[in-house]
């Protein structure tokens, strides 16, 4: 049984696979760790919720930030990252990122990724918000994620790594000692594996991406329902900094009623000189920050939101008409096509934009090797909280974090496997109870959760808005729990009910952390606590799930994270 004893209600597994490691997720973090483990001789299985190339990585437009250019240094990259993180970055984690980053990018190129080059054959570097230098490597103009995904997927297939596609991971399996023993999962559709099954392994890497679908409007794909964070919480792992959700400042505005994934207008557009303007054409970011439109994302998102409030408007504009048709077609073809598909031509008119949920800076808490507080469970990419991002992710650091920390996870798993500190054979998982212990929500509750979160825990937050959000989420939770307790009834197990239940879990944690942090810092903006308070709040909020499904939150004593768990020798 897991540390909490809570698992999603699901049929018993009807099939199983054995491996040394199972990687959940097929973005840059998951596939990088899988390739590195497989190259070291470990039997590796990749489980992914959709197709191998359908995760969040493929949607990344901007690129990968690394000190690759002449005159740039890891130290300068570190400084920009620490400034963006507003006092909550783990400096050693950032130092690891920026120092190991250039090598990780070069290894990605060796794997087969092709980045855009200048006339002399060097990698062409762009600039984005918060960076004082051009250090963003991009591919296909604004299709970097798609190119990285292509290269990694081809490498995985070429190596013959077993994959289970269209599979929603359900819960972590553990042995009698509480050590990771694999995952249960449900395959959606027919194929070699169908329905609920299990992959048994002594090491599990969560690389499930973000949780943007907890809000009504997001840049995240539909698969980003917080499954990894919810699984980790049910397994007894700690999560941290979940209140720091980055709202991308420039998302194509499709109307006040638009829901789901919205087209992103990359920060690189502003990096090349586009201006943020109101309906009167006034550049409102000038004078608000030394970098104006290229300020860190939290500052730009707040600037846009303030201007919308002042003008009584529901969106602002991004003006890049001065780029001309050639630049739009060659540098930003993906964005140009998306705009035109919605009846907007950025060559001749400003682009209507508004902030939307984009990236979770917090997640499952890890150490420098990606180890969580549950033995054998690792996390990397957006699902993890490595300490790199602090209170606000610096633009284009996410793909780099996925690369660097995936490599570190793989190296740790390989080393521990060789030292026999991971089980020499696949551990036997404890059989879960067939009686539902965790109420499943009906699919229609998903939209109620998204509305609650957008209205109460979006860009603008306050004690009253968060209290209302917490109360409404509690009612949704209580109704489902009451039906289970009184009548033994729960929603029918299935993808929609599992996803919706995961969304409620992460929503409750996010709101609880946002209520607790009574200050404004990074992408957490409290209208009733408008100032940053280092004396009281330069520290982290850590949350666990109790066996009774209540939340246990505590605040760290300093801005340093405590160890995730005892050393491997003590386990």
GROMACS .gro file of C-alpha atoms in nm, residues 166-417:
model
  252
  166UNK     CA    1  -0.232   0.623  -2.533
  167UNK     CA    2  -0.192   0.516  -2.171
  168UNK     CA    3  -0.305   0.718  -1.869
  169UNK     CA    4  -0.092   0.639  -1.564
  170UNK     CA    5  -0.311   0.576  -1.261
  171UNK     CA    6  -0.104   0.515  -0.949
  172UNK     CA    7   0.238   0.428  -0.818
  173UNK     CA    8   0.283   0.067  -0.712
  174UNK     CA    9   0.489   0.003  -0.401
  175UNK     CA   10   0.623  -0.306  -0.228
  176UNK     CA   11   0.583  -0.406   0.137
  177UNK     CA   12   0.869  -0.174   0.237
  178UNK     CA   13   0.716   0.130   0.064
  179UNK     CA   14   0.967   0.123  -0.221
  180UNK     CA   15   0.856   0.196  -0.576
  181UNK     CA   16   0.747  -0.117  -0.763
  182UNK     CA   17   0.610   0.034  -1.087
  183UNK     CA   18   0.287   0.196  -1.201
  184UNK     CA   19  -0.067   0.097  -1.287
  185UNK     CA   20  -0.205   0.242  -1.609
  186UNK     CA   21  -0.498   0.231  -1.846
  187UNK     CA   22  -0.449   0.196  -2.221
  188UNK     CA   23  -0.708   0.384  -2.420
  189UNK     CA   24  -0.792   0.186  -2.730
  190UNK     CA   25  -0.695  -0.148  -2.872
  191UNK     CA   26  -0.352  -0.285  -2.942
  192UNK     CA   27  -0.086  -0.505  -2.786
  193UNK     CA   28  -0.203  -0.380  -2.445
  194UNK     CA   29  -0.560  -0.284  -2.368
  195UNK     CA   30  -0.741  -0.163  -2.058
  196UNK     CA   31  -0.587  -0.148  -1.710
  197UNK     CA   32  -0.242  -0.301  -1.670
  198UNK     CA   33   0.084  -0.252  -1.486
  199UNK     CA   34   0.451  -0.198  -1.553
  200UNK     CA   35   0.659  -0.342  -1.269
  201UNK     CA   36   0.994  -0.170  -1.209
  202UNK     CA   37   1.207  -0.062  -0.910
  203UNK     CA   38   1.250   0.288  -1.056
  204UNK     CA   39   0.981   0.518  -1.195
  205UNK     CA   40   1.052   0.852  -1.363
  206UNK     CA   41   0.760   1.094  -1.368
  207UNK     CA   42   0.791   1.323  -1.670
  208UNK     CA   43   0.420   1.386  -1.716
  209UNK     CA   44   0.436   1.758  -1.790
  210UNK     CA   45   0.214   2.028  -1.644
  211UNK     CA   46  -0.134   2.091  -1.514
  212UNK     CA   47  -0.248   2.385  -1.727
  213UNK     CA   48  -0.588   2.226  -1.787
  214UNK     CA   49  -0.682   2.315  -1.429
  215UNK     CA   50  -0.763   2.661  -1.571
  216UNK     CA   51  -1.021   2.748  -1.836
  217UNK     CA   52  -0.769   2.903  -2.076
  218UNK     CA   53  -0.419   2.763  -2.113
  219UNK     CA   54  -0.140   2.710  -2.363
  220UNK     CA   55  -0.112   2.347  -2.248
  221UNK     CA   56  -0.239   2.054  -2.454
  222UNK     CA   57  -0.546   1.864  -2.337
  223UNK     CA   58  -0.330   1.590  -2.180
  224UNK     CA   59  -0.186   1.832  -1.919
  225UNK     CA   60  -0.420   1.744  -1.634
  226UNK     CA   61  -0.174   1.725  -1.345
  227UNK     CA   62  -0.168   1.344  -1.343
  228UNK     CA   63   0.193   1.318  -1.224
  229UNK     CA   64   0.152   1.558  -0.932
  230UNK     CA   65  -0.171   1.386  -0.823
  231UNK     CA   66  -0.011   1.041  -0.848
  232UNK     CA   67   0.287   1.157  -0.644
  233UNK     CA   68   0.062   1.305  -0.374
  234UNK     CA   69  -0.136   0.981  -0.345
  235UNK     CA   70   0.196   0.794  -0.320
  236UNK     CA   71   0.296   1.008  -0.022
  237UNK     CA   72   0.540   1.240  -0.202
  238UNK     CA   73   0.581   1.606  -0.118
  239UNK     CA   74   0.504   1.884  -0.364
  240UNK     CA   75   0.625   2.240  -0.338
  241UNK     CA   76   0.575   2.588  -0.484
  242UNK     CA   77   0.254   2.490  -0.662
  243UNK     CA   78   0.116   2.841  -0.612
  244UNK     CA   79   0.367   2.970  -0.868
  245UNK     CA   80   0.180   2.913  -1.193
  246UNK     CA   81   0.320   3.118  -1.475
  247UNK     CA   82   0.065   3.290  -1.695
  248UNK     CA   83   0.213   3.354  -2.037
  249UNK     CA   84   0.161   3.723  -2.115
  250UNK     CA   85   0.092   3.689  -2.486
  251UNK     CA   86  -0.162   3.423  -2.573
  252UNK     CA   87  -0.384   3.476  -2.876
  253UNK     CA   88  -0.712   3.617  -2.744
  254UNK     CA   89  -1.002   3.420  -2.892
  255UNK     CA   90  -1.283   3.578  -2.691
  256UNK     CA   91  -1.402   3.575  -2.331
  257UNK     CA   92  -1.580   3.242  -2.376
  258UNK     CA   93  -1.283   3.055  -2.523
  259UNK     CA   94  -1.178   2.749  -2.321
  260UNK     CA   95  -0.908   2.484  -2.342
  261UNK     CA   96  -0.577   2.515  -2.524
  262UNK     CA   97  -0.515   2.860  -2.674
  263UNK     CA   98  -0.247   2.948  -2.935
  264UNK     CA   99   0.072   3.085  -2.786
  265UNK     CA  100   0.247   3.391  -2.928
  266UNK     CA  101   0.607   3.320  -2.832
  267UNK     CA  102   0.814   3.551  -2.620
  268UNK     CA  103   1.064   3.543  -2.904
  269UNK     CA  104   0.830   3.776  -3.098
  270UNK     CA  105   0.892   4.041  -2.833
  271UNK     CA  106   1.258   3.940  -2.832
  272UNK     CA  107   1.276   4.045  -3.196
  273UNK     CA  108   1.120   4.384  -3.126
  274UNK     CA  109   0.740   4.352  -3.111
  275UNK     CA  110   0.561   4.607  -2.889
  276UNK     CA  111   0.280   4.564  -2.639
  277UNK     CA  112   0.017   4.832  -2.694
  278UNK     CA  113  -0.336   4.913  -2.584
  279UNK     CA  114  -0.626   4.986  -2.819
  280UNK     CA  115  -0.494   5.342  -2.861
  281UNK     CA  116  -0.152   5.217  -2.968
  282UNK     CA  117   0.023   5.326  -2.646
  283UNK     CA  118   0.325   5.115  -2.538
  284UNK     CA  119   0.233   5.070  -2.172
  285UNK     CA  120   0.535   4.858  -2.062
  286UNK     CA  121   0.781   5.140  -2.129
  287UNK     CA  122   0.881   5.288  -1.795
  288UNK     CA  123   0.752   4.992  -1.593
  289UNK     CA  124   1.078   4.794  -1.619
  290UNK     CA  125   1.425   4.852  -1.763
  291UNK     CA  126   1.359   4.577  -2.020
  292UNK     CA  127   1.007   4.704  -2.107
  293UNK     CA  128   0.836   4.426  -2.309
  294UNK     CA  129   1.130   4.196  -2.234
  295UNK     CA  130   1.086   4.206  -1.858
  296UNK     CA  131   1.036   3.867  -1.684
  297UNK     CA  132   0.701   3.711  -1.763
  298UNK     CA  133   0.537   3.779  -1.429
  299UNK     CA  134   0.604   4.151  -1.466
  300UNK     CA  135   0.474   4.159  -1.823
  301UNK     CA  136   0.161   3.957  -1.733
  302UNK     CA  137   0.089   4.195  -1.445
  303UNK     CA  138   0.149   4.497  -1.669
  304UNK     CA  139  -0.098   4.365  -1.924
  305UNK     CA  140  -0.355   4.283  -1.657
  306UNK     CA  141  -0.323   4.625  -1.496
  307UNK     CA  142  -0.370   4.798  -1.830
  308UNK     CA  143  -0.677   4.586  -1.903
  309UNK     CA  144  -0.822   4.692  -1.568
  310UNK     CA  145  -0.745   5.058  -1.634
  311UNK     CA  146  -0.904   5.045  -1.978
  312UNK     CA  147  -1.191   4.815  -1.888
  313UNK     CA  148  -1.070   4.583  -2.164
  314UNK     CA  149  -1.047   4.206  -2.187
  315UNK     CA  150  -0.731   4.204  -2.398
  316UNK     CA  151  -0.435   4.410  -2.520
  317UNK     CA  152  -0.237   4.393  -2.844
  318UNK     CA  153   0.105   4.283  -2.966
  319UNK     CA  154   0.219   4.497  -3.257
  320UNK     CA  155   0.478   4.349  -3.491
  321UNK     CA  156   0.364   4.495  -3.821
  322UNK     CA  157   0.708   4.648  -3.865
  323UNK     CA  158   0.857   4.297  -3.904
  324UNK     CA  159   0.722   4.274  -4.258
  325UNK     CA  160   0.594   3.966  -4.437
  326UNK     CA  161   0.934   3.804  -4.497
  327UNK     CA  162   1.032   3.801  -4.129
  328UNK     CA  163   0.694   3.667  -4.023
  329UNK     CA  164   0.704   3.390  -4.282
  330UNK     CA  165   1.064   3.284  -4.211
  331UNK     CA  166   1.111   3.347  -3.839
  332UNK     CA  167   0.761   3.281  -3.703
  333UNK     CA  168   0.576   3.062  -3.952
  334UNK     CA  169   0.388   2.863  -3.686
  335UNK     CA  170   0.255   3.172  -3.510
  336UNK     CA  171   0.170   3.337  -3.841
  337UNK     CA  172  -0.034   3.033  -3.946
  338UNK     CA  173  -0.214   3.016  -3.609
  339UNK     CA  174  -0.307   3.384  -3.624
  340UNK     CA  175  -0.431   3.362  -3.980
  341UNK     CA  176  -0.633   3.050  -3.896
  342UNK     CA  177  -0.824   3.270  -3.651
  343UNK     CA  178  -0.873   3.556  -3.895
  344UNK     CA  179  -0.584   3.776  -3.780
  345UNK     CA  180  -0.295   3.881  -4.005
  346UNK     CA  181  -0.003   4.005  -3.790
  347UNK     CA  182   0.166   4.144  -4.101
  348UNK     CA  183  -0.104   4.409  -4.132
  349UNK     CA  184  -0.269   4.433  -3.788
  350UNK     CA  185  -0.181   4.405  -3.417
  351UNK     CA  186  -0.244   4.067  -3.254
  352UNK     CA  187  -0.506   4.059  -2.975
  353UNK     CA  188  -0.348   3.893  -2.669
  354UNK     CA  189  -0.422   3.819  -2.304
  355UNK     CA  190  -0.242   3.616  -2.035
  356UNK     CA  191  -0.330   3.246  -1.999
  357UNK     CA  192  -0.204   2.964  -1.776
  358UNK     CA  193   0.124   2.839  -1.916
  359UNK     CA  194   0.377   2.673  -1.686
  360UNK     CA  195   0.391   2.534  -1.332
  361UNK     CA  196   0.713   2.645  -1.166
  362UNK     CA  197   0.642   2.414  -0.873
  363UNK     CA  198   0.570   2.043  -0.863
  364UNK     CA  199   0.691   1.721  -0.707
  365UNK     CA  200   0.986   1.808  -0.484
  366UNK     CA  201   1.318   1.656  -0.587
  367UNK     CA  202   1.684   1.662  -0.489
  368UNK     CA  203   1.973   1.742  -0.730
  369UNK     CA  204   1.944   1.392  -0.880
  370UNK     CA  205   1.568   1.408  -0.937
  371UNK     CA  206   1.484   1.182  -0.641
  372UNK     CA  207   1.154   1.254  -0.469
  373UNK     CA  208   1.057   1.182  -0.108
  374UNK     CA  209   0.936   0.834  -0.213
  375UNK     CA  210   1.219   0.579  -0.259
  376UNK     CA  211   1.256   0.481  -0.622
  377UNK     CA  212   1.033   0.759  -0.754
  378UNK     CA  213   1.199   1.031  -0.964
  379UNK     CA  214   1.055   1.340  -1.132
  380UNK     CA  215   1.182   1.576  -1.400
  381UNK     CA  216   1.050   1.839  -1.636
  382UNK     CA  217   0.745   2.048  -1.557
  383UNK     CA  218   0.601   1.795  -1.312
  384UNK     CA  219   0.905   1.842  -1.086
  385UNK     CA  220   1.019   2.114  -0.850
  386UNK     CA  221   1.399   2.105  -0.873
  387UNK     CA  222   1.444   2.454  -0.728
  388UNK     CA  223   1.559   2.591  -1.064
  389UNK     CA  224   1.261   2.816  -1.136
  390UNK     CA  225   1.187   2.967  -0.795
  391UNK     CA  226   0.884   3.195  -0.804
  392UNK     CA  227   0.895   3.251  -1.179
  393UNK     CA  228   1.056   3.049  -1.459
  394UNK     CA  229   1.298   3.234  -1.683
  395UNK     CA  230   1.197   3.206  -2.048
  396UNK     CA  231   1.326   2.894  -2.230
  397UNK     CA  232   1.481   2.741  -1.919
  398UNK     CA  233   1.219   2.465  -1.918
  399UNK     CA  234   1.352   2.260  -2.210
  400UNK     CA  235   1.702   2.296  -2.068
  401UNK     CA  236   1.587   2.180  -1.724
  402UNK     CA  237   1.427   1.876  -1.888
  403UNK     CA  238   1.753   1.789  -2.061
  404UNK     CA  239   1.990   1.846  -1.770
  405UNK     CA  240   1.789   1.685  -1.493
  406UNK     CA  241   1.678   1.391  -1.707
  407UNK     CA  242   2.044   1.312  -1.764
  408UNK     CA  243   2.114   1.340  -1.392
  409UNK     CA  244   1.823   1.109  -1.310
  410UNK     CA  245   1.941   0.850  -1.560
  411UNK     CA  246   2.296   0.864  -1.424
  412UNK     CA  247   2.167   0.817  -1.068
  413UNK     CA  248   1.948   0.520  -1.165
  414UNK     CA  249   2.231   0.356  -1.359
  415UNK     CA  250   2.477   0.408  -1.072
  416UNK     CA  251   2.239   0.279  -0.806
  417UNK     CA  252   2.147  -0.018  -1.023
   0.00000   0.00000   0.00000
